[in-house]
Amino acid sequence: MAQGASGTGQGPAAVLMRIVPLAPATLMIVAFFLVPIIWAIYTSMTNLGLSGYAARNPSFIGFENYYYLFTDPRTWAALGRTAVFVGLSVAGQNIVGFCIAYVRQMATPAIQSLASVIVITAWVVPEVVAGFLWYTFLRGDESGMNQIFDIFGFAHQQWLLTAPLAAVIVINIWRGCAFSMLVYSAALQDVSSEVLEAAEIDGAGRMQSIFGVILPIIRPVIAINVVLTTLNTLGVFGIIWITTAGGPGTRSETLPLLMYNQAYDFGLIGYGSSIAVLLLGFGVIASLIYVRLFKVGEARNG
């Protein structure tokens, strides 16, 4: 039997009827997602400025911004700090999130609800607000942290000045671990109690059950959550900007802050766009890994 243009035995009219409903969503994706990305890529190849002649009459300069970007030591330093910030934040959020989810499932319903409210409250607080809360808690001799240290006789600390990158990593873990807790709480529900009981009968202790039974079972969920938290952490700006502004000097300057500084402090919109495109590339790589892991998970689940 001859088939139509669609290859399913239906004519062009039927194919058109399937395409038309997708048109609004496709147009929205193109208008609100692809067009800004394409424009950012184009802008990164110009000398567009924030003001002045370069703002009114930008010129196409090819890959010149990328040449300066990859030959600037400040870029590589920011890239290294971004890698440390993302790596430790993702590891911390996943480990803390899993620990809270694991302990929470053994608690009474009332404690479970209380723990969920406390942790999720930290998550829903906007980045800027969370950053300001921690800024007031950590900054100065009269900060909340140093007043607590006074009670125990500890020396005052100025971690926003002496260890700024570590401080913003801790803050980001504090704010982001709720998402991992929710993911792992759902995953732990799928771990069969019979399997855990069988491991206990075989003599497995709590740590052996966690590392030998639970983690292997929820491994696909861990992989996907790691990618999702990586995507989320790559774009963190508000927490760092409010607490340290990338300083002192550039000691906590990550790529998003470098992009902001170049674009708005120095007025180099084109150069800042090239940093944005670099970040976009990292995001695309993480997204491809996520899609790959998601398909693997679907294949395993049949």
Coordinates of C-alpha atoms in Angstrom, one line a residue:
M1 CA 0.0 0.0 0.0
A2 CA 1.3 3.4 -0.9
Q3 CA 2.0 5.7 2.0
G4 CA 1.6 9.5 2.2
A5 CA 4.2 12.2 2.7
S6 CA 4.4 11.5 6.4
G7 CA 5.4 7.9 5.9
T8 CA 2.5 6.7 8.1
G9 CA -0.1 6.2 5.4
Q10 CA -1.7 9.7 6.0
G11 CA -1.8 12.6 3.6
P12 CA -0.3 16.1 3.8
A13 CA -3.5 17.4 5.5
A14 CA -3.0 15.1 8.4
V15 CA 0.6 16.0 8.7
L16 CA -0.3 19.7 8.7
M17 CA -2.9 19.1 11.4
R18 CA -0.2 17.7 13.6
I19 CA 2.3 20.5 12.9
V20 CA -0.1 23.4 13.4
P21 CA -0.7 22.9 17.2
L22 CA 3.1 22.8 17.7
A23 CA 3.6 26.1 15.9
P24 CA 2.8 28.5 18.9
A25 CA 5.2 26.6 21.2
T26 CA 7.9 26.5 18.5
L27 CA 7.6 30.2 17.8
M28 CA 7.8 31.0 21.6
I29 CA 11.0 28.9 21.9
V30 CA 12.5 30.7 18.9
A31 CA 11.4 34.1 20.1
F32 CA 12.3 33.9 23.8
F33 CA 15.2 31.4 23.8
L34 CA 17.0 31.0 20.5
V35 CA 16.8 34.7 19.4
P36 CA 18.5 36.1 22.6
I37 CA 21.2 33.4 22.3
I38 CA 21.9 34.1 18.7
W39 CA 22.0 37.9 19.5
A40 CA 24.4 37.3 22.4
I41 CA 26.7 35.3 20.1
Y42 CA 26.6 38.1 17.5
T43 CA 27.2 40.7 20.2
S44 CA 30.2 38.8 21.4
M45 CA 31.7 39.4 18.0
T46 CA 31.3 43.2 18.2
N47 CA 32.9 46.0 20.2
L48 CA 29.5 47.1 21.5
G49 CA 30.0 49.4 24.5
L50 CA 27.7 50.4 27.3
S51 CA 27.8 54.0 26.3
G52 CA 29.5 56.4 23.9
Y53 CA 30.4 55.9 20.3
A54 CA 30.7 52.1 20.6
A55 CA 27.2 51.9 22.0
R56 CA 25.8 53.8 19.0
N57 CA 27.9 52.4 16.3
P58 CA 29.3 48.9 17.3
S59 CA 31.6 47.3 14.8
F60 CA 31.9 43.6 13.9
I61 CA 35.4 42.4 15.1
G62 CA 35.1 38.6 14.6
F63 CA 36.7 36.5 17.3
E64 CA 38.8 39.3 18.8
N65 CA 36.9 39.3 22.1
Y66 CA 37.5 35.6 22.4
Y67 CA 41.2 36.1 21.7
Y68 CA 41.5 38.5 24.6
L69 CA 39.2 36.3 26.7
F70 CA 41.3 33.2 26.4
T71 CA 44.6 35.1 26.7
D72 CA 43.6 37.1 29.8
P73 CA 45.0 35.5 33.0
R74 CA 42.0 37.0 34.9
T75 CA 39.7 34.7 32.8
W76 CA 41.6 31.6 33.7
A77 CA 41.7 32.6 37.3
A78 CA 37.9 33.1 37.3
L79 CA 37.4 29.9 35.4
G80 CA 39.4 28.0 38.1
R81 CA 37.4 29.6 40.9
T82 CA 34.2 28.8 39.1
A83 CA 35.3 25.2 38.8
V84 CA 36.1 25.1 42.6
F85 CA 32.8 26.9 43.4
V86 CA 30.7 24.6 41.2
G87 CA 32.5 21.4 42.2
L88 CA 32.4 21.9 46.0
S89 CA 28.9 23.4 45.9
V90 CA 27.5 20.5 43.9
A91 CA 29.2 17.9 46.1
G92 CA 28.1 19.7 49.3
Q93 CA 24.5 20.1 48.2
N94 CA 24.2 16.5 47.2
I95 CA 25.9 15.1 50.3
V96 CA 24.1 17.3 52.7
G97 CA 20.8 16.9 50.9
F98 CA 21.1 13.1 50.9
C99 CA 22.0 13.0 54.6
I100 CA 19.0 15.2 55.6
A101 CA 16.7 13.0 53.4
Y102 CA 18.1 9.8 55.0
V103 CA 17.8 11.0 58.6
R104 CA 14.5 12.7 57.9
Q105 CA 12.8 9.4 56.7
M106 CA 13.7 7.8 60.0
A107 CA 12.1 10.6 62.1
T108 CA 8.5 11.0 63.3
P109 CA 6.1 12.7 60.9
A110 CA 6.2 15.9 63.0
I111 CA 10.0 16.1 62.9
Q112 CA 9.9 15.3 59.1
S113 CA 7.5 18.2 58.6
L114 CA 9.6 20.6 60.7
A115 CA 12.8 19.6 58.9
S116 CA 11.1 20.1 55.5
V117 CA 9.8 23.6 56.5
I118 CA 13.2 24.7 57.8
V119 CA 15.2 23.4 54.8
I120 CA 12.8 24.4 52.1
T121 CA 12.5 27.9 53.6
A122 CA 16.2 28.4 53.0
W123 CA 15.6 27.3 49.4
V124 CA 12.7 29.6 48.5
V125 CA 14.5 32.6 49.9
P126 CA 15.7 34.7 46.9
E127 CA 19.5 34.6 46.3
V128 CA 19.9 38.3 47.1
V129 CA 18.0 37.9 50.4
A130 CA 20.0 34.8 51.4
G131 CA 23.2 36.6 50.5
F132 CA 22.3 39.7 52.6
L133 CA 21.3 37.5 55.6
W134 CA 24.7 35.7 55.5
Y135 CA 26.5 39.1 54.9
T136 CA 25.1 40.5 58.1
F137 CA 25.8 37.2 60.0
L138 CA 29.5 37.0 58.9
R139 CA 30.7 40.6 58.4
G140 CA 32.5 42.5 61.2
D141 CA 33.5 42.0 64.8
E142 CA 29.8 42.6 65.8
S143 CA 28.4 40.0 63.4
G144 CA 26.2 37.2 64.7
M145 CA 28.8 34.6 64.1
N146 CA 31.5 36.4 66.2
Q147 CA 29.0 37.0 69.0
I148 CA 28.4 33.3 69.1
F149 CA 32.2 32.8 69.1
D150 CA 32.4 35.1 72.1
I151 CA 30.1 32.8 74.1
F152 CA 32.5 29.9 73.5
G153 CA 35.7 32.0 73.8
F154 CA 36.8 31.6 70.2
A155 CA 38.7 34.2 68.3
H156 CA 36.8 36.5 66.0
Q157 CA 36.8 35.5 62.3
Q158 CA 36.4 37.6 59.1
W159 CA 35.7 34.8 56.7
L160 CA 34.3 37.2 54.0
L161 CA 37.8 38.7 53.9
T162 CA 40.1 35.8 54.8
A163 CA 38.3 32.9 53.0
P164 CA 35.8 34.6 50.7
L165 CA 35.4 31.7 48.2
A166 CA 34.9 29.1 51.0
A167 CA 32.3 31.4 52.6
V168 CA 30.2 31.7 49.4
I169 CA 30.5 28.0 48.8
V170 CA 29.1 27.3 52.3
I171 CA 26.3 29.8 51.7
N172 CA 25.4 28.2 48.4
I173 CA 25.4 24.7 49.9
W174 CA 23.1 26.0 52.7
R175 CA 20.7 27.5 50.2
G176 CA 20.8 24.7 47.6
C177 CA 20.7 21.5 49.7
A178 CA 16.9 21.6 50.0
F179 CA 16.5 20.8 46.3
S180 CA 18.7 17.7 46.7
M181 CA 16.9 16.7 49.9
L182 CA 13.6 16.7 48.0
V183 CA 15.0 14.7 45.1
Y184 CA 16.7 12.1 47.4
S185 CA 13.6 11.9 49.7
A186 CA 11.6 10.8 46.6
A187 CA 14.3 8.4 45.6
L188 CA 14.6 6.8 49.0
Q189 CA 10.9 6.0 48.8
D190 CA 11.6 3.7 45.9
V191 CA 14.2 1.7 47.9
S192 CA 12.4 -1.5 48.9
S193 CA 12.2 -2.2 52.6
E194 CA 12.6 -5.9 51.8
V195 CA 16.0 -5.2 50.3
L196 CA 17.1 -3.3 53.3
E197 CA 15.8 -6.0 55.7
A198 CA 17.7 -8.7 53.6
A199 CA 20.9 -6.6 53.9
E200 CA 20.4 -6.3 57.7
I201 CA 19.8 -10.0 58.0
D202 CA 23.1 -10.6 56.1
G203 CA 24.8 -8.5 58.8
A204 CA 25.2 -5.2 57.0
G205 CA 25.5 -2.2 59.2
R206 CA 24.0 1.2 58.6
M207 CA 27.0 2.5 56.6
Q208 CA 27.2 -0.8 54.6
S209 CA 23.5 -0.5 53.7
I210 CA 24.0 3.1 52.6
F211 CA 27.1 2.5 50.4
G212 CA 26.3 -1.1 49.4
V213 CA 22.6 -1.0 48.9
I214 CA 20.9 2.4 48.8
L215 CA 23.4 4.4 46.8
P216 CA 23.8 1.8 44.0
I217 CA 20.0 1.6 43.7
I218 CA 19.5 5.4 43.4
R219 CA 22.6 5.9 41.3
P220 CA 20.7 7.2 38.2
V221 CA 18.9 9.7 40.4
I222 CA 22.2 10.8 41.9
A223 CA 23.7 11.3 38.4
I224 CA 20.7 13.4 37.2
N225 CA 20.7 15.5 40.4
V226 CA 24.4 16.2 40.1
V227 CA 23.9 17.5 36.6
L228 CA 20.8 19.6 37.6
T229 CA 22.6 21.2 40.6
T230 CA 25.6 21.8 38.3
L231 CA 23.4 23.7 35.9
N232 CA 21.9 25.7 38.7
T233 CA 25.2 26.5 40.4
L234 CA 26.8 27.7 37.1
G235 CA 24.5 30.7 37.1
V236 CA 24.8 31.7 40.8
F237 CA 25.5 35.5 40.9
G238 CA 23.4 37.2 43.6
I239 CA 24.9 35.3 46.6
I240 CA 28.5 36.1 45.6
W241 CA 27.7 39.7 44.6
I242 CA 25.9 40.6 47.8
T243 CA 28.4 38.9 50.2
T244 CA 31.8 39.6 48.6
A245 CA 31.2 41.3 45.2
G246 CA 33.9 39.0 43.9
G247 CA 36.5 40.3 46.4
P248 CA 38.6 41.1 48.2
G249 CA 40.3 41.9 44.9
T250 CA 39.2 39.1 42.7
R251 CA 39.6 36.3 45.3
S252 CA 35.9 35.2 44.9
E253 CA 35.3 36.4 41.3
T254 CA 33.6 33.6 39.3
L255 CA 32.8 33.8 35.6
P256 CA 29.3 35.4 36.1
L257 CA 30.9 38.2 38.2
L258 CA 33.7 38.6 35.7
M259 CA 31.0 39.0 33.0
Y260 CA 29.1 41.6 35.0
N261 CA 32.3 43.5 35.9
Q262 CA 33.5 43.7 32.3
A263 CA 30.1 44.6 30.9
Y264 CA 28.9 47.2 33.4
D265 CA 32.0 48.4 35.3
F266 CA 34.2 48.7 32.2
G267 CA 31.3 49.2 29.7
L268 CA 32.5 46.3 27.4
I269 CA 29.2 44.7 26.5
G270 CA 30.7 42.8 23.6
Y271 CA 33.5 41.4 25.7
G272 CA 31.0 40.6 28.5
S273 CA 28.8 38.8 25.9
S274 CA 31.8 36.5 25.0
I275 CA 32.0 35.4 28.7
A276 CA 28.2 34.8 28.6
V277 CA 28.6 32.6 25.6
L278 CA 31.4 30.7 27.3
L279 CA 29.1 30.1 30.3
L280 CA 26.4 29.1 27.8
G281 CA 28.7 26.5 26.4
F282 CA 29.3 24.9 29.8
G283 CA 25.5 24.9 30.3
V284 CA 25.0 23.2 27.0
I285 CA 27.5 20.5 27.9
A286 CA 25.9 19.9 31.2
S287 CA 22.5 19.8 29.5
L288 CA 23.6 17.2 27.0
I289 CA 24.9 15.1 29.9
Y290 CA 21.6 15.4 31.6
V291 CA 19.6 14.4 28.5
R292 CA 21.9 11.4 28.1
L293 CA 21.5 10.3 31.7
F294 CA 17.8 10.8 31.5
K295 CA 17.5 8.5 28.5
V296 CA 19.7 5.9 30.2
G297 CA 17.4 6.0 33.2
E298 CA 14.3 5.6 31.0
A299 CA 15.9 2.7 29.2
R300 CA 16.7 1.0 32.6
N301 CA 13.1 1.5 33.8
G302 CA 11.8 0.0 30.6

